[in-house]
Amino acid sequence: LTEDARTWVDETGVEVEIIRKMPVAACLPHSFNELMLNIAESKCKIKSEAGDTVKQWYKLSDKNGRVIGTNFGKEPYEFVLGRGQVIRGMDAAMKDMCIGEQRRIVIPPEQAFEEEGREEDGIEPGSTLYYFVELVDIFRPNPGEKWLEDDGLSIEVIHKIEESECKKAEPGDTVHQEYTLYLQDGTYVDSSEARKKPFIFKLGSGQVIPGIDRAMTGMCEGEHRKVIIPPDLAYGEKGRPPVIPPDSYLRFDIELAKVIKANEGQNEGKKEEL
C-alpha cells in the first residue's frame, strides 16, 4: 500500500513511513483505499502513547538491506513506551500507532547507538538503522487504590478491573498467576515468564506464603498489583537460601490471569513453592 502510506521526519531526524494503517485495507482494490483508511481509523480504538506496554514485531536492517535482526514469527518484543527502555528513535516512532499498524522507520545514529555502535548485535559505530515494525498489542494500565495494612503488607493496584466486569478471586478458588519476584533492593529472583507457564494454586489453602494468599484475595481476573510483603508474611528469619536472604521483604508484580471458581468443578491447582 505504498500509495496511501504517510511519511514524516521529526525534529530529531527520525523518519517514519506508515506502510499499513490497519490489516483490513491490505486486500482491497486501490479505488477503495481512501475509504478503507477512514474505516480503519474508526476501528482503531486505542493508539499507543507514553506509558503503554507495547508488543512489537520488528526487522532491523543496515543501509545495504542486510538483516541485522528480526523477531517476526517469534515472541513479540515487549517494552514500556516512552520510558527509555529502547533507543530514543524507537520510542518516538512507535507513538500514535494502532494495533496491527506497520511502519518503516529510519533512525539516525544520534537517536540510536551514536558513535559507540553495538558490537554484540553487529551494529557498527555511527550506523543509521532501518526498521520495519508492526504493533502487535497495547496494554494501558488503569490505576487503582494503594494501601498499607497494619502488619506491613503493601498493595498497589496497577491495573484495575471495573466492578461490573470483575470475576473476583476468593478462598477456595483456583488461580492462575503471572508474576515477577524481586528483593526489596530490586534484585530479580524469579518469574512465571522464566518458567514458561503461569503459577497455579488454590487460594487460601496455605499452598503459598501468607502474603500472597492475602494479597490475591479479592483480586479480579485481569487485575495487576504491585505487592510488598514483609518477612513475617514471607520466609521470615530463615529466608529461602540461596536466593532469598533471612528477614527479606519481597516485591511481587502480579497479574491474576485466570480464576476458576470453587463451584465450577474444575481441578484444583497443584501445590508449588512460592
PDB file of C-alpha atoms in Angstrom:
ATOM      1  CA  LEU A   1       0.000   0.000   0.000  1.00  0.00           C
ATOM      2  CA  THR A   2       2.733   2.451  -0.917  1.00  0.00           C
ATOM      3  CA  GLU A   3       0.309   4.921  -2.479  1.00  0.00           C
ATOM      4  CA  ASP A   4      -1.608   5.529   0.743  1.00  0.00           C
ATOM      5  CA  ALA A   5       1.391   5.424   3.046  1.00  0.00           C
ATOM      6  CA  ARG A   6       2.162   8.564   5.037  1.00  0.00           C
ATOM      7  CA  THR A   7       5.698   9.792   5.701  1.00  0.00           C
ATOM      8  CA  TRP A   8       7.191  12.382   8.040  1.00  0.00           C
ATOM      9  CA  VAL A   9      10.507  13.327   9.643  1.00  0.00           C
ATOM     10  CA  ASP A  10      10.524  14.563  13.232  1.00  0.00           C
ATOM     11  CA  GLU A  11      12.784  17.253  14.678  1.00  0.00           C
ATOM     12  CA  THR A  12      15.431  14.691  15.703  1.00  0.00           C
ATOM     13  CA  GLY A  13      15.761  13.266  12.200  1.00  0.00           C
ATOM     14  CA  VAL A  14      13.741  10.082  12.723  1.00  0.00           C
ATOM     15  CA  GLU A  15      11.883   9.230   9.506  1.00  0.00           C
ATOM     16  CA  VAL A  16       8.599   7.311   9.757  1.00  0.00           C
ATOM     17  CA  GLU A  17       6.504   5.855   6.953  1.00  0.00           C
ATOM     18  CA  ILE A  18       3.138   4.203   7.604  1.00  0.00           C
ATOM     19  CA  ILE A  19       3.048   1.106   5.429  1.00  0.00           C
ATOM     20  CA  ARG A  20      -0.212  -0.392   6.673  1.00  0.00           C
ATOM     21  CA  LYS A  21      -2.650   1.521   8.824  1.00  0.00           C
ATOM     22  CA  MET A  22      -4.883  -1.451   9.621  1.00  0.00           C
ATOM     23  CA  PRO A  23      -4.768  -5.040   8.311  1.00  0.00           C
ATOM     24  CA  VAL A  24      -8.201  -4.944   6.631  1.00  0.00           C
ATOM     25  CA  ALA A  25      -7.093  -2.444   3.982  1.00  0.00           C
ATOM     26  CA  ALA A  26      -4.399  -4.650   2.526  1.00  0.00           C
ATOM     27  CA  CYS A  27      -6.708  -6.797   0.392  1.00  0.00           C
ATOM     28  CA  LEU A  28      -8.897  -4.083  -1.165  1.00  0.00           C
ATOM     29  CA  PRO A  29      -8.703  -2.522  -4.650  1.00  0.00           C
ATOM     30  CA  HIS A  30      -6.898   0.819  -4.972  1.00  0.00           C
ATOM     31  CA  SER A  31     -10.146   2.715  -5.669  1.00  0.00           C
ATOM     32  CA  PHE A  32     -11.325   1.889  -2.151  1.00  0.00           C
ATOM     33  CA  ASN A  33      -8.065   2.809  -0.406  1.00  0.00           C
ATOM     34  CA  GLU A  34      -9.087   6.237   0.897  1.00  0.00           C
ATOM     35  CA  LEU A  35     -12.448   4.936   2.114  1.00  0.00           C
ATOM     36  CA  MET A  36     -10.847   1.978   3.839  1.00  0.00           C
ATOM     37  CA  LEU A  37      -8.236   4.108   5.569  1.00  0.00           C
ATOM     38  CA  ASN A  38     -11.088   6.146   7.057  1.00  0.00           C
ATOM     39  CA  ILE A  39     -12.848   2.936   8.140  1.00  0.00           C
ATOM     40  CA  ALA A  40      -9.590   1.586   9.540  1.00  0.00           C
ATOM     41  CA  GLU A  41      -9.087   4.798  11.509  1.00  0.00           C
ATOM     42  CA  SER A  42     -12.544   4.364  13.068  1.00  0.00           C
ATOM     43  CA  LYS A  43     -11.675   0.795  14.059  1.00  0.00           C
ATOM     44  CA  CYS A  44      -8.547   1.972  15.862  1.00  0.00           C
ATOM     45  CA  LYS A  45      -9.961   2.158  19.384  1.00  0.00           C
ATOM     46  CA  ILE A  46      -6.639   2.852  21.069  1.00  0.00           C
ATOM     47  CA  LYS A  47      -3.395   4.458  19.875  1.00  0.00           C
ATOM     48  CA  SER A  48      -0.073   3.880  21.573  1.00  0.00           C
ATOM     49  CA  GLU A  49       1.180   6.579  23.921  1.00  0.00           C
ATOM     50  CA  ALA A  50       3.905   7.044  26.529  1.00  0.00           C
ATOM     51  CA  GLY A  51       3.374   4.728  29.494  1.00  0.00           C
ATOM     52  CA  ASP A  52       1.727   1.968  27.468  1.00  0.00           C
ATOM     53  CA  THR A  53       3.232  -1.502  27.436  1.00  0.00           C
ATOM     54  CA  VAL A  54       3.524  -2.408  23.758  1.00  0.00           C
ATOM     55  CA  LYS A  55       4.365  -5.621  21.927  1.00  0.00           C
ATOM     56  CA  GLN A  56       6.258  -5.257  18.686  1.00  0.00           C
ATOM     57  CA  TRP A  57       7.460  -7.329  15.787  1.00  0.00           C
ATOM     58  CA  TYR A  58      10.481  -5.840  14.061  1.00  0.00           C
ATOM     59  CA  LYS A  59      13.052  -6.373  11.358  1.00  0.00           C
ATOM     60  CA  LEU A  60      16.281  -4.367  11.605  1.00  0.00           C
ATOM     61  CA  SER A  61      18.465  -3.837   8.531  1.00  0.00           C
ATOM     62  CA  ASP A  62      21.533  -1.783   7.629  1.00  0.00           C
ATOM     63  CA  LYS A  63      21.801   0.727   4.764  1.00  0.00           C
ATOM     64  CA  ASN A  64      22.539  -2.080   2.290  1.00  0.00           C
ATOM     65  CA  GLY A  65      19.433  -4.065   3.249  1.00  0.00           C
ATOM     66  CA  ARG A  66      21.363  -6.683   5.230  1.00  0.00           C
ATOM     67  CA  VAL A  67      19.127  -8.019   8.004  1.00  0.00           C
ATOM     68  CA  ILE A  68      20.744  -7.492  11.405  1.00  0.00           C
ATOM     69  CA  GLY A  69      17.941  -8.961  13.487  1.00  0.00           C
ATOM     70  CA  THR A  70      14.253  -9.844  13.413  1.00  0.00           C
ATOM     71  CA  ASN A  71      11.614 -11.394  15.665  1.00  0.00           C
ATOM     72  CA  PHE A  72       8.863 -11.871  13.059  1.00  0.00           C
ATOM     73  CA  GLY A  73       7.419 -15.340  13.608  1.00  0.00           C
ATOM     74  CA  LYS A  74       8.735 -15.362  17.180  1.00  0.00           C
ATOM     75  CA  GLU A  75       7.690 -13.893  20.526  1.00  0.00           C
ATOM     76  CA  PRO A  76       6.914 -10.155  20.175  1.00  0.00           C
ATOM     77  CA  TYR A  77       9.319  -7.738  21.863  1.00  0.00           C
ATOM     78  CA  GLU A  78       7.673  -6.032  24.840  1.00  0.00           C
ATOM     79  CA  PHE A  79       8.594  -2.685  26.372  1.00  0.00           C
ATOM     80  CA  VAL A  80       7.062   0.367  28.048  1.00  0.00           C
ATOM     81  CA  LEU A  81       6.800   3.190  25.550  1.00  0.00           C
ATOM     82  CA  GLY A  82       8.480   6.482  26.401  1.00  0.00           C
ATOM     83  CA  ARG A  83      10.437   5.148  29.374  1.00  0.00           C
ATOM     84  CA  GLY A  84      13.876   4.804  27.791  1.00  0.00           C
ATOM     85  CA  GLN A  85      13.715   1.019  27.565  1.00  0.00           C
ATOM     86  CA  VAL A  86      14.556   1.189  23.841  1.00  0.00           C
ATOM     87  CA  ILE A  87      16.607   3.594  21.718  1.00  0.00           C
ATOM     88  CA  ARG A  88      15.247   7.146  21.536  1.00  0.00           C
ATOM     89  CA  GLY A  89      14.283   6.884  17.886  1.00  0.00           C
ATOM     90  CA  MET A  90      12.150   3.805  18.503  1.00  0.00           C
ATOM     91  CA  ASP A  91      10.389   5.453  21.449  1.00  0.00           C
ATOM     92  CA  ALA A  92       9.480   8.369  19.190  1.00  0.00           C
ATOM     93  CA  ALA A  93       8.478   6.328  16.137  1.00  0.00           C
ATOM     94  CA  MET A  94       6.140   3.903  17.944  1.00  0.00           C
ATOM     95  CA  LYS A  95       3.797   6.590  19.311  1.00  0.00           C
ATOM     96  CA  ASP A  96       0.263   7.053  17.940  1.00  0.00           C
ATOM     97  CA  MET A  97       0.168   3.580  16.372  1.00  0.00           C
ATOM     98  CA  CYS A  98      -2.870   1.322  16.076  1.00  0.00           C
ATOM     99  CA  ILE A  99      -2.735  -2.407  16.775  1.00  0.00           C
ATOM    100  CA  GLY A 100      -1.848  -4.120  13.502  1.00  0.00           C
ATOM    101  CA  GLU A 101      -0.261  -0.998  12.032  1.00  0.00           C
ATOM    102  CA  GLN A 102       3.064  -1.366  10.214  1.00  0.00           C
ATOM    103  CA  ARG A 103       5.723   1.297   9.809  1.00  0.00           C
ATOM    104  CA  ARG A 104       9.066   1.674   8.096  1.00  0.00           C
ATOM    105  CA  ILE A 105      11.427   3.679  10.304  1.00  0.00           C
ATOM    106  CA  VAL A 106      14.819   5.254   9.583  1.00  0.00           C
ATOM    107  CA  ILE A 107      16.702   6.176  12.765  1.00  0.00           C
ATOM    108  CA  PRO A 108      19.860   8.327  12.582  1.00  0.00           C
ATOM    109  CA  PRO A 109      22.802   7.359  14.817  1.00  0.00           C
ATOM    110  CA  GLU A 110      22.126  10.271  17.191  1.00  0.00           C
ATOM    111  CA  GLN A 111      18.807   8.645  18.115  1.00  0.00           C
ATOM    112  CA  ALA A 112      20.197   5.097  18.160  1.00  0.00           C
ATOM    113  CA  PHE A 113      23.633   3.884  19.295  1.00  0.00           C
ATOM    114  CA  GLU A 114      25.539   7.035  18.280  1.00  0.00           C
ATOM    115  CA  GLU A 115      29.287   6.670  17.706  1.00  0.00           C
ATOM    116  CA  GLU A 116      29.623   3.660  20.004  1.00  0.00           C
ATOM    117  CA  GLY A 117      27.521   1.262  17.931  1.00  0.00           C
ATOM    118  CA  ARG A 118      26.580  -2.074  19.441  1.00  0.00           C
ATOM    119  CA  GLU A 119      29.152  -4.688  18.560  1.00  0.00           C
ATOM    120  CA  GLU A 120      27.301  -7.658  20.086  1.00  0.00           C
ATOM    121  CA  ASP A 121      24.377  -7.025  17.716  1.00  0.00           C
ATOM    122  CA  GLY A 122      26.507  -6.307  14.657  1.00  0.00           C
ATOM    123  CA  ILE A 123      25.725  -2.568  14.661  1.00  0.00           C
ATOM    124  CA  GLU A 124      28.722  -0.510  13.595  1.00  0.00           C
ATOM    125  CA  PRO A 125      29.565   2.880  15.156  1.00  0.00           C
ATOM    126  CA  GLY A 126      27.658   5.763  13.610  1.00  0.00           C
ATOM    127  CA  SER A 127      25.106   3.487  11.937  1.00  0.00           C
ATOM    128  CA  THR A 128      21.739   4.638  10.636  1.00  0.00           C
ATOM    129  CA  LEU A 129      19.184   1.927  11.443  1.00  0.00           C
ATOM    130  CA  TYR A 130      16.384   0.800   9.134  1.00  0.00           C
ATOM    131  CA  TYR A 131      13.412  -0.842  10.868  1.00  0.00           C
ATOM    132  CA  PHE A 132      10.212  -2.430   9.659  1.00  0.00           C
ATOM    133  CA  VAL A 133       7.853  -2.744  12.652  1.00  0.00           C
ATOM    134  CA  GLU A 134       4.355  -3.949  13.439  1.00  0.00           C
ATOM    135  CA  LEU A 135       2.471  -3.086  16.628  1.00  0.00           C
ATOM    136  CA  VAL A 136       1.087  -6.384  17.922  1.00  0.00           C
ATOM    137  CA  ASP A 137      -0.658  -5.286  21.122  1.00  0.00           C
ATOM    138  CA  ILE A 138      -1.103  -2.455  23.627  1.00  0.00           C
ATOM    139  CA  PHE A 139      -1.646  -2.703  27.376  1.00  0.00           C
ATOM    140  CA  ARG A 140      -2.626   0.534  29.102  1.00  0.00           C
ATOM    141  CA  PRO A 141      -2.758   0.442  32.906  1.00  0.00           C
ATOM    142  CA  ASN A 142      -5.885   1.661  34.670  1.00  0.00           C
ATOM    143  CA  PRO A 143      -4.508   2.560  38.121  1.00  0.00           C
ATOM    144  CA  GLY A 144      -6.481   1.845  41.259  1.00  0.00           C
ATOM    145  CA  GLU A 145      -6.039   2.144  45.009  1.00  0.00           C
ATOM    146  CA  LYS A 146      -2.916   1.741  47.121  1.00  0.00           C
ATOM    147  CA  TRP A 147      -2.948   0.765  50.789  1.00  0.00           C
ATOM    148  CA  LEU A 148      -0.727  -0.422  53.644  1.00  0.00           C
ATOM    149  CA  GLU A 149      -2.082  -2.935  56.139  1.00  0.00           C
ATOM    150  CA  ASP A 150      -1.245  -2.944  59.848  1.00  0.00           C
ATOM    151  CA  ASP A 151       1.232  -5.828  59.577  1.00  0.00           C
ATOM    152  CA  GLY A 152       3.228  -4.142  56.792  1.00  0.00           C
ATOM    153  CA  LEU A 153       1.650  -5.746  53.722  1.00  0.00           C
ATOM    154  CA  SER A 154       1.621  -3.105  50.960  1.00  0.00           C
ATOM    155  CA  ILE A 155      -0.737  -3.458  47.972  1.00  0.00           C
ATOM    156  CA  GLU A 156      -0.993  -1.162  44.961  1.00  0.00           C
ATOM    157  CA  VAL A 157      -3.475  -1.793  42.144  1.00  0.00           C
ATOM    158  CA  ILE A 158      -1.571  -1.064  38.938  1.00  0.00           C
ATOM    159  CA  HIS A 159      -4.404  -2.041  36.611  1.00  0.00           C
ATOM    160  CA  LYS A 160      -7.915  -2.299  37.989  1.00  0.00           C
ATOM    161  CA  ILE A 161     -10.939  -4.070  36.561  1.00  0.00           C
ATOM    162  CA  GLU A 162     -14.274  -2.337  36.921  1.00  0.00           C
ATOM    163  CA  GLU A 163     -16.553  -3.956  39.485  1.00  0.00           C
ATOM    164  CA  SER A 164     -19.223  -4.692  36.877  1.00  0.00           C
ATOM    165  CA  GLU A 165     -16.697  -6.783  34.917  1.00  0.00           C
ATOM    166  CA  CYS A 166     -14.903  -8.360  37.888  1.00  0.00           C
ATOM    167  CA  LYS A 167     -14.575 -12.096  38.350  1.00  0.00           C
ATOM    168  CA  LYS A 168     -13.225 -11.996  41.892  1.00  0.00           C
ATOM    169  CA  ALA A 169     -10.796 -14.457  43.482  1.00  0.00           C
ATOM    170  CA  GLU A 170     -11.933 -15.853  46.839  1.00  0.00           C
ATOM    171  CA  PRO A 171     -10.575 -18.530  49.193  1.00  0.00           C
ATOM    172  CA  GLY A 172     -11.096 -21.960  47.657  1.00  0.00           C
ATOM    173  CA  ASP A 173     -10.790 -20.701  44.074  1.00  0.00           C
ATOM    174  CA  THR A 174      -8.006 -21.910  41.796  1.00  0.00           C
ATOM    175  CA  VAL A 175      -5.993 -19.005  40.405  1.00  0.00           C
ATOM    176  CA  HIS A 176      -3.538 -18.685  37.520  1.00  0.00           C
ATOM    177  CA  GLN A 177      -0.947 -16.092  38.445  1.00  0.00           C
ATOM    178  CA  GLU A 178       1.638 -14.343  36.267  1.00  0.00           C
ATOM    179  CA  TYR A 179       4.321 -12.871  38.500  1.00  0.00           C
ATOM    180  CA  THR A 180       7.787 -11.394  38.765  1.00  0.00           C
ATOM    181  CA  LEU A 181       9.537 -11.535  42.135  1.00  0.00           C
ATOM    182  CA  TYR A 182      12.225  -9.108  43.309  1.00  0.00           C
ATOM    183  CA  LEU A 183      14.017  -8.459  46.566  1.00  0.00           C
ATOM    184  CA  GLN A 184      13.392  -5.052  48.119  1.00  0.00           C
ATOM    185  CA  ASP A 185      16.584  -3.636  46.563  1.00  0.00           C
ATOM    186  CA  GLY A 186      15.355  -4.560  43.081  1.00  0.00           C
ATOM    187  CA  THR A 187      17.325  -7.795  42.684  1.00  0.00           C
ATOM    188  CA  TYR A 188      15.444 -10.144  40.341  1.00  0.00           C
ATOM    189  CA  VAL A 189      14.597 -13.552  41.854  1.00  0.00           C
ATOM    190  CA  ASP A 190      12.084 -15.432  39.703  1.00  0.00           C
ATOM    191  CA  SER A 191       9.131 -15.090  37.320  1.00  0.00           C
ATOM    192  CA  SER A 192       6.392 -17.095  35.678  1.00  0.00           C
ATOM    193  CA  GLU A 193       7.793 -15.951  32.332  1.00  0.00           C
ATOM    194  CA  ALA A 194      11.051 -17.739  33.133  1.00  0.00           C
ATOM    195  CA  ARG A 195       9.048 -20.860  33.964  1.00  0.00           C
ATOM    196  CA  LYS A 196       7.095 -20.505  30.691  1.00  0.00           C
ATOM    197  CA  LYS A 197       3.776 -21.040  32.451  1.00  0.00           C
ATOM    198  CA  PRO A 198       1.507 -19.332  34.969  1.00  0.00           C
ATOM    199  CA  PHE A 199       1.764 -20.277  38.621  1.00  0.00           C
ATOM    200  CA  ILE A 200      -1.396 -22.199  39.614  1.00  0.00           C
ATOM    201  CA  PHE A 201      -2.600 -22.704  43.167  1.00  0.00           C
ATOM    202  CA  LYS A 202      -5.688 -22.880  45.363  1.00  0.00           C
ATOM    203  CA  LEU A 203      -6.233 -19.569  47.108  1.00  0.00           C
ATOM    204  CA  GLY A 204      -6.379 -19.535  50.897  1.00  0.00           C
ATOM    205  CA  SER A 205      -5.208 -23.120  51.331  1.00  0.00           C
ATOM    206  CA  GLY A 206      -1.647 -22.476  52.518  1.00  0.00           C
ATOM    207  CA  GLN A 207      -0.043 -23.549  49.244  1.00  0.00           C
ATOM    208  CA  VAL A 208       1.837 -20.239  49.039  1.00  0.00           C
ATOM    209  CA  ILE A 209       3.329 -17.777  51.509  1.00  0.00           C
ATOM    210  CA  PRO A 210       0.708 -15.930  53.613  1.00  0.00           C
ATOM    211  CA  GLY A 211       1.417 -12.589  51.952  1.00  0.00           C
ATOM    212  CA  ILE A 212       0.467 -13.916  48.515  1.00  0.00           C
ATOM    213  CA  ASP A 213      -2.714 -15.560  49.810  1.00  0.00           C
ATOM    214  CA  ARG A 214      -3.700 -12.262  51.400  1.00  0.00           C
ATOM    215  CA  ALA A 215      -2.688 -10.020  48.500  1.00  0.00           C
ATOM    216  CA  MET A 216      -4.584 -12.013  45.878  1.00  0.00           C
ATOM    217  CA  THR A 217      -7.812 -12.435  47.816  1.00  0.00           C
ATOM    218  CA  GLY A 218     -10.346 -10.071  46.286  1.00  0.00           C
ATOM    219  CA  MET A 219      -8.398  -9.570  43.047  1.00  0.00           C
ATOM    220  CA  CYS A 220     -10.298  -9.508  39.768  1.00  0.00           C
ATOM    221  CA  GLU A 221      -9.379 -11.652  36.805  1.00  0.00           C
ATOM    222  CA  GLY A 222      -7.131  -9.472  34.630  1.00  0.00           C
ATOM    223  CA  GLU A 223      -6.097  -7.198  37.513  1.00  0.00           C
ATOM    224  CA  HIS A 224      -2.448  -6.236  38.093  1.00  0.00           C
ATOM    225  CA  ARG A 225      -0.998  -5.485  41.524  1.00  0.00           C
ATOM    226  CA  LYS A 226       2.368  -4.492  42.976  1.00  0.00           C
ATOM    227  CA  VAL A 227       2.775  -6.117  46.374  1.00  0.00           C
ATOM    228  CA  ILE A 228       5.470  -5.670  49.037  1.00  0.00           C
ATOM    229  CA  ILE A 229       5.454  -8.494  51.571  1.00  0.00           C
ATOM    230  CA  PRO A 230       7.225  -8.182  54.946  1.00  0.00           C
ATOM    231  CA  PRO A 231       9.366 -11.093  56.211  1.00  0.00           C
ATOM    232  CA  ASP A 232       6.727 -12.276  58.695  1.00  0.00           C
ATOM    233  CA  LEU A 233       4.345 -12.933  55.781  1.00  0.00           C
ATOM    234  CA  ALA A 234       7.056 -14.415  53.556  1.00  0.00           C
ATOM    235  CA  TYR A 235      10.062 -16.573  54.514  1.00  0.00           C
ATOM    236  CA  GLY A 236      10.836 -14.958  57.869  1.00  0.00           C
ATOM    237  CA  GLU A 237      14.193 -15.114  59.591  1.00  0.00           C
ATOM    238  CA  LYS A 238      15.200 -18.307  57.753  1.00  0.00           C
ATOM    239  CA  GLY A 239      14.803 -16.895  54.248  1.00  0.00           C
ATOM    240  CA  ARG A 240      14.983 -19.261  51.325  1.00  0.00           C
ATOM    241  CA  PRO A 241      18.652 -19.880  50.551  1.00  0.00           C
ATOM    242  CA  PRO A 242      20.392 -19.218  48.302  1.00  0.00           C
ATOM    243  CA  VAL A 243      18.159 -16.684  46.550  1.00  0.00           C
ATOM    244  CA  ILE A 244      16.195 -15.081  49.412  1.00  0.00           C
ATOM    245  CA  PRO A 245      18.217 -13.910  52.440  1.00  0.00           C
ATOM    246  CA  PRO A 246      16.853 -14.050  56.001  1.00  0.00           C
ATOM    247  CA  ASP A 247      14.360 -11.342  57.006  1.00  0.00           C
ATOM    248  CA  SER A 248      13.770 -10.264  53.401  1.00  0.00           C
ATOM    249  CA  TYR A 249      10.993  -8.018  52.175  1.00  0.00           C
ATOM    250  CA  LEU A 250       9.701  -9.310  48.835  1.00  0.00           C
ATOM    251  CA  ARG A 251       8.256  -7.332  45.939  1.00  0.00           C
ATOM    252  CA  PHE A 252       5.857  -9.087  43.589  1.00  0.00           C
ATOM    253  CA  ASP A 253       4.438  -7.741  40.342  1.00  0.00           C
ATOM    254  CA  ILE A 254       1.303  -9.854  39.893  1.00  0.00           C
ATOM    255  CA  GLU A 255      -1.327 -10.373  37.248  1.00  0.00           C
ATOM    256  CA  LEU A 256      -4.336 -12.558  38.007  1.00  0.00           C
ATOM    257  CA  ALA A 257      -4.592 -14.245  34.615  1.00  0.00           C
ATOM    258  CA  LYS A 258      -7.458 -16.621  35.377  1.00  0.00           C
ATOM    259  CA  VAL A 259      -9.886 -17.519  38.168  1.00  0.00           C
ATOM    260  CA  ILE A 260     -11.571 -20.920  38.388  1.00  0.00           C
ATOM    261  CA  LYS A 261     -14.302 -20.647  40.991  1.00  0.00           C
ATOM    262  CA  ALA A 262     -14.518 -23.415  43.567  1.00  0.00           C
ATOM    263  CA  ASN A 263     -18.031 -24.255  42.409  1.00  0.00           C
ATOM    264  CA  GLU A 264     -17.053 -24.586  38.744  1.00  0.00           C
ATOM    265  CA  GLY A 265     -15.996 -28.200  39.272  1.00  0.00           C
ATOM    266  CA  GLN A 266     -12.507 -27.804  37.838  1.00  0.00           C
ATOM    267  CA  ASN A 267      -9.353 -29.496  39.071  1.00  0.00           C
ATOM    268  CA  GLU A 268      -7.676 -27.756  41.948  1.00  0.00           C
ATOM    269  CA  GLY A 269      -4.304 -26.109  41.452  1.00  0.00           C
ATOM    270  CA  LYS A 270      -1.155 -28.038  42.130  1.00  0.00           C
ATOM    271  CA  LYS A 271       0.845 -27.173  45.165  1.00  0.00           C
ATOM    272  CA  GLU A 272       4.092 -25.433  44.251  1.00  0.00           C
ATOM    273  CA  GLU A 273       6.528 -23.398  46.264  1.00  0.00           C
ATOM    274  CA  LEU A 274       6.261 -19.630  46.003  1.00  0.00           C
TER     275      LEU A 274
END
